[in-house]
Amino acid sequence: MAAFFTILIWGTTYVSTKVLLESFSPIEILFTRFIMGYIALLIIYPHKLKTKSLHEELLFMGAGLCGITLYFLLENIALTYTLASNAGIIISIAPLFTAVFAHFFLHGEKLRPQFFLGFIIAITGIILIEFNGSFILNLIPKRAFRY
């Protein structure tokens, strides 16, 4: 049941963010999202997280900035220029490129023939879903140009 709830919440984020962008800026949405997450974490785990050193603290801060803050900020900004469905499909490609980058930047990560077969199948599926039988990709909706 918890997994279903998580999928439901996660699946509606693009649409809800798109709706919120009609009234709020991308940074306001990001700030509100982080405040809600912070409050939820305080309720679930009210103890302070202890780090071993300043170096570890800085690593956590850097990971939080790059891995979470910039991701959601750029996602919110992207949703001002494209449809929620387009953003969702584009984001679904991320794990594929994570594997490619891991191959080049981490030692011992190999790309096997099965990966390439899966990559081709996944990209084909993404293209079929995105284009939905047509070849019109609406990256910048007309209402984005209304002033």
Short mmCIF file of N, CA and C in Angstrom, two decimals:
data_model
loop_
_atom_site.label_atom_id
_atom_site.label_comp_id
_atom_site.label_asym_id
_atom_site.label_seq_id
_atom_site.Cartn_x
_atom_site.Cartn_y
_atom_site.Cartn_z
N MET A 1 0.83 -1.19 0.00
CA MET A 1 0.00 0.00 0.00
C MET A 1 0.87 1.26 0.00
N ALA A 2 1.97 1.22 0.75
CA ALA A 2 2.88 2.37 0.80
C ALA A 2 3.50 2.61 -0.57
N ALA A 3 3.82 1.53 -1.29
CA ALA A 3 4.40 1.68 -2.63
C ALA A 3 3.40 2.33 -3.57
N PHE A 4 2.14 1.93 -3.49
CA PHE A 4 1.11 2.53 -4.35
C PHE A 4 0.97 4.01 -4.04
N PHE A 5 0.97 4.37 -2.77
CA PHE A 5 0.86 5.77 -2.37
C PHE A 5 2.05 6.57 -2.91
N THR A 6 3.24 6.00 -2.81
CA THR A 6 4.44 6.66 -3.32
C THR A 6 4.35 6.88 -4.82
N ILE A 7 3.93 5.85 -5.55
CA ILE A 7 3.79 5.96 -7.01
C ILE A 7 2.75 7.01 -7.36
N LEU A 8 1.65 7.04 -6.62
CA LEU A 8 0.60 8.03 -6.87
C LEU A 8 1.12 9.45 -6.69
N ILE A 9 1.82 9.69 -5.59
CA ILE A 9 2.37 11.02 -5.33
C ILE A 9 3.42 11.37 -6.38
N TRP A 10 4.34 10.44 -6.62
CA TRP A 10 5.42 10.69 -7.57
C TRP A 10 4.88 10.93 -8.98
N GLY A 11 3.87 10.18 -9.36
CA GLY A 11 3.32 10.30 -10.70
C GLY A 11 2.58 11.60 -10.95
N THR A 12 2.12 12.24 -9.90
CA THR A 12 1.37 13.49 -10.08
C THR A 12 2.24 14.74 -9.95
N THR A 13 3.52 14.58 -9.65
CA THR A 13 4.36 15.75 -9.41
C THR A 13 4.50 16.64 -10.64
N TYR A 14 4.63 16.06 -11.83
CA TYR A 14 4.81 16.89 -13.02
C TYR A 14 3.55 17.71 -13.30
N VAL A 15 2.40 17.07 -13.20
CA VAL A 15 1.14 17.77 -13.46
C VAL A 15 0.89 18.82 -12.39
N SER A 16 1.09 18.46 -11.12
CA SER A 16 0.84 19.44 -10.06
C SER A 16 1.81 20.61 -10.13
N THR A 17 3.06 20.34 -10.48
CA THR A 17 4.03 21.43 -10.63
C THR A 17 3.62 22.33 -11.78
N LYS A 18 3.15 21.74 -12.87
CA LYS A 18 2.72 22.53 -14.03
C LYS A 18 1.55 23.44 -13.63
N VAL A 19 0.63 22.93 -12.84
CA VAL A 19 -0.50 23.74 -12.37
C VAL A 19 0.00 24.84 -11.43
N LEU A 20 0.91 24.51 -10.53
CA LEU A 20 1.44 25.50 -9.59
C LEU A 20 2.21 26.61 -10.30
N LEU A 21 2.83 26.29 -11.44
CA LEU A 21 3.61 27.30 -12.17
C LEU A 21 2.74 28.41 -12.73
N GLU A 22 1.43 28.21 -12.76
CA GLU A 22 0.54 29.28 -13.20
C GLU A 22 0.45 30.40 -12.15
N SER A 23 0.77 30.07 -10.89
CA SER A 23 0.66 31.05 -9.81
C SER A 23 1.97 31.34 -9.09
N PHE A 24 2.94 30.43 -9.19
CA PHE A 24 4.18 30.57 -8.45
C PHE A 24 5.38 30.45 -9.38
N SER A 25 6.51 30.99 -8.92
CA SER A 25 7.76 30.85 -9.69
C SER A 25 8.38 29.48 -9.38
N PRO A 26 9.30 29.02 -10.24
CA PRO A 26 9.97 27.74 -9.97
C PRO A 26 10.68 27.70 -8.62
N ILE A 27 11.26 28.82 -8.19
CA ILE A 27 11.98 28.84 -6.91
C ILE A 27 11.00 28.77 -5.74
N GLU A 28 9.85 29.43 -5.86
CA GLU A 28 8.84 29.35 -4.79
C GLU A 28 8.33 27.93 -4.63
N ILE A 29 8.11 27.24 -5.74
CA ILE A 29 7.67 25.84 -5.67
C ILE A 29 8.74 24.98 -5.03
N LEU A 30 9.99 25.20 -5.42
CA LEU A 30 11.10 24.44 -4.84
C LEU A 30 11.18 24.66 -3.33
N PHE A 31 11.11 25.91 -2.90
CA PHE A 31 11.20 26.24 -1.49
C PHE A 31 10.06 25.59 -0.71
N THR A 32 8.85 25.68 -1.22
CA THR A 32 7.69 25.08 -0.56
C THR A 32 7.83 23.56 -0.48
N ARG A 33 8.30 22.96 -1.55
CA ARG A 33 8.50 21.51 -1.57
C ARG A 33 9.53 21.09 -0.51
N PHE A 34 10.61 21.84 -0.39
CA PHE A 34 11.64 21.52 0.59
C PHE A 34 11.15 21.72 2.02
N ILE A 35 10.37 22.76 2.26
CA ILE A 35 9.81 23.00 3.60
C ILE A 35 8.89 21.85 3.98
N MET A 36 8.04 21.41 3.05
CA MET A 36 7.13 20.29 3.33
C MET A 36 7.93 19.02 3.61
N GLY A 37 8.98 18.79 2.83
CA GLY A 37 9.83 17.62 3.05
C GLY A 37 10.55 17.68 4.38
N TYR A 38 11.02 18.86 4.75
CA TYR A 38 11.72 19.04 6.02
C TYR A 38 10.79 18.75 7.19
N ILE A 39 9.57 19.26 7.12
CA ILE A 39 8.60 19.01 8.19
C ILE A 39 8.27 17.52 8.27
N ALA A 40 8.09 16.88 7.12
CA ALA A 40 7.80 15.44 7.10
C ALA A 40 8.95 14.65 7.72
N LEU A 41 10.18 15.01 7.40
CA LEU A 41 11.34 14.32 7.97
C LEU A 41 11.45 14.54 9.48
N LEU A 42 11.12 15.74 9.93
CA LEU A 42 11.14 16.01 11.38
C LEU A 42 10.12 15.15 12.11
N ILE A 43 8.98 14.92 11.48
CA ILE A 43 7.95 14.07 12.09
C ILE A 43 8.39 12.61 12.10
N ILE A 44 8.93 12.15 10.98
CA ILE A 44 9.33 10.75 10.86
C ILE A 44 10.58 10.44 11.68
N TYR A 45 11.56 11.32 11.61
CA TYR A 45 12.85 11.09 12.30
C TYR A 45 13.29 12.39 12.96
N PRO A 46 12.84 12.65 14.20
CA PRO A 46 13.12 13.94 14.84
C PRO A 46 14.54 14.10 15.37
N HIS A 47 15.39 13.08 15.27
CA HIS A 47 16.76 13.17 15.78
C HIS A 47 17.67 13.85 14.76
N LYS A 48 18.65 14.56 15.28
CA LYS A 48 19.60 15.23 14.41
C LYS A 48 20.58 14.22 13.82
N LEU A 49 20.83 14.32 12.53
CA LEU A 49 21.79 13.44 11.86
C LEU A 49 23.19 13.89 12.22
N LYS A 50 23.99 12.97 12.69
CA LYS A 50 25.36 13.30 13.08
C LYS A 50 26.32 12.84 12.00
N THR A 51 27.20 13.73 11.61
CA THR A 51 28.23 13.37 10.63
C THR A 51 29.55 13.18 11.36
N LYS A 52 30.45 12.48 10.71
CA LYS A 52 31.74 12.16 11.32
C LYS A 52 32.72 13.33 11.28
N SER A 53 32.62 14.15 10.23
CA SER A 53 33.60 15.22 10.08
C SER A 53 33.01 16.35 9.24
N LEU A 54 33.72 17.46 9.21
CA LEU A 54 33.32 18.58 8.38
C LEU A 54 33.37 18.19 6.91
N HIS A 55 34.34 17.39 6.53
CA HIS A 55 34.47 16.92 5.15
C HIS A 55 33.22 16.14 4.73
N GLU A 56 32.75 15.26 5.60
CA GLU A 56 31.54 14.49 5.30
C GLU A 56 30.32 15.41 5.20
N GLU A 57 30.26 16.40 6.08
CA GLU A 57 29.17 17.37 6.05
C GLU A 57 29.16 18.13 4.73
N LEU A 58 30.34 18.55 4.28
CA LEU A 58 30.44 19.26 3.00
C LEU A 58 30.06 18.37 1.83
N LEU A 59 30.42 17.09 1.89
CA LEU A 59 30.02 16.15 0.84
C LEU A 59 28.50 16.01 0.78
N PHE A 60 27.86 15.91 1.95
CA PHE A 60 26.40 15.84 1.99
C PHE A 60 25.77 17.11 1.44
N MET A 61 26.35 18.26 1.79
CA MET A 61 25.82 19.52 1.29
C MET A 61 25.95 19.61 -0.23
N GLY A 62 27.10 19.20 -0.76
CA GLY A 62 27.31 19.21 -2.20
C GLY A 62 26.38 18.26 -2.92
N ALA A 63 26.20 17.08 -2.36
CA ALA A 63 25.29 16.11 -2.96
C ALA A 63 23.86 16.62 -2.93
N GLY A 64 23.47 17.25 -1.83
CA GLY A 64 22.13 17.81 -1.73
C GLY A 64 21.91 18.95 -2.71
N LEU A 65 22.93 19.77 -2.87
CA LEU A 65 22.81 20.89 -3.80
C LEU A 65 22.72 20.40 -5.24
N CYS A 66 23.64 19.54 -5.64
CA CYS A 66 23.67 19.07 -7.04
C CYS A 66 22.61 18.02 -7.34
N GLY A 67 22.46 17.07 -6.42
CA GLY A 67 21.59 15.94 -6.70
C GLY A 67 20.12 16.20 -6.47
N ILE A 68 19.79 17.14 -5.61
CA ILE A 68 18.39 17.37 -5.28
C ILE A 68 17.95 18.78 -5.67
N THR A 69 18.61 19.78 -5.12
CA THR A 69 18.18 21.16 -5.32
C THR A 69 18.22 21.56 -6.79
N LEU A 70 19.35 21.37 -7.44
CA LEU A 70 19.45 21.75 -8.85
C LEU A 70 18.51 20.93 -9.72
N TYR A 71 18.37 19.64 -9.41
CA TYR A 71 17.48 18.79 -10.19
C TYR A 71 16.06 19.34 -10.17
N PHE A 72 15.52 19.59 -8.97
CA PHE A 72 14.14 20.06 -8.88
C PHE A 72 13.98 21.48 -9.40
N LEU A 73 14.97 22.32 -9.20
CA LEU A 73 14.88 23.68 -9.74
C LEU A 73 14.85 23.64 -11.26
N LEU A 74 15.75 22.87 -11.86
CA LEU A 74 15.77 22.79 -13.32
C LEU A 74 14.53 22.09 -13.87
N GLU A 75 14.00 21.12 -13.13
CA GLU A 75 12.75 20.48 -13.55
C GLU A 75 11.61 21.50 -13.54
N ASN A 76 11.53 22.30 -12.48
CA ASN A 76 10.49 23.33 -12.40
C ASN A 76 10.63 24.34 -13.53
N ILE A 77 11.84 24.75 -13.81
CA ILE A 77 12.07 25.70 -14.91
C ILE A 77 11.69 25.06 -16.24
N ALA A 78 12.07 23.80 -16.44
CA ALA A 78 11.74 23.10 -17.69
C ALA A 78 10.24 23.02 -17.90
N LEU A 79 9.50 22.84 -16.82
CA LEU A 79 8.04 22.73 -16.95
C LEU A 79 7.40 24.05 -17.37
N THR A 80 8.12 25.16 -17.26
CA THR A 80 7.58 26.42 -17.77
C THR A 80 7.66 26.47 -19.29
N TYR A 81 8.50 25.61 -19.89
CA TYR A 81 8.70 25.62 -21.33
C TYR A 81 8.10 24.43 -22.07
N THR A 82 7.71 23.40 -21.37
CA THR A 82 7.21 22.20 -22.04
C THR A 82 6.03 21.63 -21.27
N LEU A 83 5.42 20.61 -21.83
CA LEU A 83 4.29 19.94 -21.21
C LEU A 83 4.77 18.99 -20.12
N ALA A 84 3.90 18.72 -19.17
CA ALA A 84 4.25 17.80 -18.08
C ALA A 84 4.58 16.41 -18.61
N SER A 85 3.86 15.97 -19.63
CA SER A 85 4.14 14.64 -20.20
C SER A 85 5.51 14.60 -20.85
N ASN A 86 5.89 15.66 -21.54
CA ASN A 86 7.23 15.70 -22.14
C ASN A 86 8.31 15.64 -21.08
N ALA A 87 8.14 16.39 -20.01
CA ALA A 87 9.15 16.39 -18.94
C ALA A 87 9.25 15.01 -18.30
N GLY A 88 8.13 14.36 -18.08
CA GLY A 88 8.14 13.02 -17.50
C GLY A 88 8.87 12.02 -18.37
N ILE A 89 8.65 12.10 -19.67
CA ILE A 89 9.32 11.18 -20.59
C ILE A 89 10.81 11.47 -20.65
N ILE A 90 11.17 12.73 -20.71
CA ILE A 90 12.60 13.09 -20.76
C ILE A 90 13.31 12.62 -19.49
N ILE A 91 12.69 12.80 -18.34
CA ILE A 91 13.29 12.37 -17.08
C ILE A 91 13.41 10.84 -17.03
N SER A 92 12.49 10.14 -17.69
CA SER A 92 12.56 8.67 -17.66
C SER A 92 13.78 8.13 -18.38
N ILE A 93 14.44 8.96 -19.17
CA ILE A 93 15.66 8.55 -19.86
C ILE A 93 16.88 8.60 -18.92
N ALA A 94 16.79 9.31 -17.83
CA ALA A 94 17.92 9.53 -16.93
C ALA A 94 18.63 8.26 -16.48
N PRO A 95 17.93 7.19 -16.07
CA PRO A 95 18.67 5.99 -15.65
C PRO A 95 19.52 5.37 -16.76
N LEU A 96 19.08 5.52 -17.99
CA LEU A 96 19.87 4.99 -19.10
C LEU A 96 21.20 5.72 -19.21
N PHE A 97 21.15 7.03 -19.10
CA PHE A 97 22.38 7.80 -19.20
C PHE A 97 23.24 7.68 -17.94
N THR A 98 22.62 7.39 -16.81
CA THR A 98 23.40 7.12 -15.60
C THR A 98 24.30 5.92 -15.82
N ALA A 99 23.78 4.89 -16.46
CA ALA A 99 24.59 3.70 -16.75
C ALA A 99 25.73 4.03 -17.70
N VAL A 100 25.46 4.86 -18.70
CA VAL A 100 26.51 5.24 -19.66
C VAL A 100 27.59 6.05 -18.95
N PHE A 101 27.20 7.04 -18.14
CA PHE A 101 28.18 7.85 -17.42
C PHE A 101 28.96 7.01 -16.41
N ALA A 102 28.29 6.06 -15.76
CA ALA A 102 28.98 5.18 -14.81
C ALA A 102 30.07 4.39 -15.51
N HIS A 103 29.81 3.97 -16.73
CA HIS A 103 30.81 3.22 -17.49
C HIS A 103 32.07 4.06 -17.71
N PHE A 104 31.89 5.34 -18.00
CA PHE A 104 33.04 6.19 -18.31
C PHE A 104 33.74 6.74 -17.07
N PHE A 105 33.02 6.92 -15.97
CA PHE A 105 33.61 7.57 -14.80
C PHE A 105 33.91 6.64 -13.63
N LEU A 106 33.34 5.46 -13.60
CA LEU A 106 33.58 4.52 -12.51
C LEU A 106 34.31 3.30 -13.05
N HIS A 107 35.32 2.88 -12.35
CA HIS A 107 36.09 1.72 -12.79
C HIS A 107 35.29 0.44 -12.55
N GLY A 108 35.33 -0.45 -13.51
CA GLY A 108 34.67 -1.74 -13.35
C GLY A 108 33.23 -1.79 -13.83
N GLU A 109 32.67 -0.66 -14.25
CA GLU A 109 31.31 -0.65 -14.77
C GLU A 109 31.36 -0.97 -16.26
N LYS A 110 30.84 -2.10 -16.63
CA LYS A 110 30.89 -2.53 -18.03
C LYS A 110 29.52 -2.40 -18.67
N LEU A 111 29.51 -2.03 -19.93
CA LEU A 111 28.28 -2.00 -20.71
C LEU A 111 28.23 -3.27 -21.55
N ARG A 112 27.33 -4.15 -21.21
CA ARG A 112 27.21 -5.43 -21.90
C ARG A 112 26.21 -5.34 -23.04
N PRO A 113 26.19 -6.32 -23.93
CA PRO A 113 25.22 -6.30 -25.05
C PRO A 113 23.77 -6.21 -24.57
N GLN A 114 23.47 -6.80 -23.41
CA GLN A 114 22.10 -6.72 -22.88
C GLN A 114 21.71 -5.28 -22.58
N PHE A 115 22.69 -4.49 -22.12
CA PHE A 115 22.40 -3.08 -21.84
C PHE A 115 21.98 -2.37 -23.12
N PHE A 116 22.75 -2.59 -24.20
CA PHE A 116 22.44 -1.91 -25.45
C PHE A 116 21.09 -2.34 -26.01
N LEU A 117 20.76 -3.62 -25.88
CA LEU A 117 19.45 -4.10 -26.31
C LEU A 117 18.36 -3.42 -25.48
N GLY A 118 18.54 -3.39 -24.16
CA GLY A 118 17.58 -2.73 -23.29
C GLY A 118 17.49 -1.24 -23.56
N PHE A 119 18.63 -0.62 -23.84
CA PHE A 119 18.67 0.81 -24.16
C PHE A 119 17.84 1.10 -25.41
N ILE A 120 18.03 0.30 -26.44
CA ILE A 120 17.29 0.49 -27.70
C ILE A 120 15.79 0.28 -27.47
N ILE A 121 15.44 -0.76 -26.72
CA ILE A 121 14.02 -1.02 -26.44
C ILE A 121 13.42 0.13 -25.64
N ALA A 122 14.15 0.61 -24.63
CA ALA A 122 13.64 1.71 -23.80
C ALA A 122 13.48 2.99 -24.60
N ILE A 123 14.47 3.35 -25.39
CA ILE A 123 14.38 4.57 -26.20
C ILE A 123 13.24 4.45 -27.21
N THR A 124 13.09 3.27 -27.81
CA THR A 124 11.99 3.06 -28.76
C THR A 124 10.65 3.25 -28.05
N GLY A 125 10.52 2.69 -26.86
CA GLY A 125 9.29 2.86 -26.09
C GLY A 125 9.02 4.30 -25.73
N ILE A 126 10.06 5.01 -25.34
CA ILE A 126 9.91 6.42 -24.99
C ILE A 126 9.48 7.23 -26.21
N ILE A 127 10.07 6.94 -27.36
CA ILE A 127 9.70 7.64 -28.60
C ILE A 127 8.26 7.33 -28.96
N LEU A 128 7.86 6.07 -28.87
CA LEU A 128 6.47 5.70 -29.20
C LEU A 128 5.48 6.40 -28.27
N ILE A 129 5.80 6.45 -27.00
CA ILE A 129 4.91 7.13 -26.06
C ILE A 129 4.88 8.63 -26.33
N GLU A 130 6.03 9.21 -26.54
CA GLU A 130 6.12 10.66 -26.72
C GLU A 130 5.42 11.12 -27.99
N PHE A 131 5.68 10.44 -29.08
CA PHE A 131 5.11 10.89 -30.35
C PHE A 131 3.68 10.42 -30.54
N ASN A 132 3.28 9.36 -29.87
CA ASN A 132 1.90 8.89 -29.89
C ASN A 132 1.33 8.81 -31.30
N GLY A 133 2.12 8.29 -32.21
CA GLY A 133 1.66 8.11 -33.58
C GLY A 133 1.87 9.32 -34.46
N SER A 134 2.30 10.42 -33.90
CA SER A 134 2.56 11.61 -34.72
C SER A 134 4.00 12.04 -34.48
N PHE A 135 4.44 12.97 -35.28
CA PHE A 135 5.82 13.44 -35.14
C PHE A 135 5.86 14.89 -34.71
N ILE A 136 4.93 15.31 -33.88
CA ILE A 136 4.89 16.68 -33.38
C ILE A 136 5.35 16.65 -31.92
N LEU A 137 6.47 17.25 -31.66
CA LEU A 137 6.99 17.33 -30.29
C LEU A 137 6.83 18.77 -29.84
N ASN A 138 5.91 19.00 -28.93
CA ASN A 138 5.57 20.35 -28.48
C ASN A 138 6.44 20.71 -27.28
N LEU A 139 7.67 21.13 -27.55
CA LEU A 139 8.58 21.48 -26.45
C LEU A 139 8.27 22.84 -25.85
N ILE A 140 7.75 23.74 -26.64
CA ILE A 140 7.42 25.07 -26.13
C ILE A 140 5.95 25.34 -26.45
N PRO A 141 5.05 25.11 -25.49
CA PRO A 141 3.64 25.36 -25.75
C PRO A 141 3.40 26.82 -26.10
N LYS A 142 2.36 27.07 -26.88
CA LYS A 142 2.06 28.43 -27.33
C LYS A 142 1.82 29.37 -26.16
N ARG A 143 1.22 28.86 -25.09
CA ARG A 143 0.92 29.76 -23.97
C ARG A 143 2.17 30.20 -23.21
N ALA A 144 3.30 29.58 -23.48
CA ALA A 144 4.55 30.02 -22.85
C ALA A 144 4.98 31.38 -23.38
N PHE A 145 4.46 31.75 -24.55
CA PHE A 145 4.85 33.03 -25.15
C PHE A 145 3.86 34.15 -24.84
N ARG A 146 2.80 33.86 -24.08
CA ARG A 146 1.85 34.91 -23.72
C ARG A 146 2.45 35.81 -22.65
N TYR A 147 2.31 37.09 -22.84
CA TYR A 147 2.83 38.04 -21.84
C TYR A 147 1.71 38.85 -21.27
#
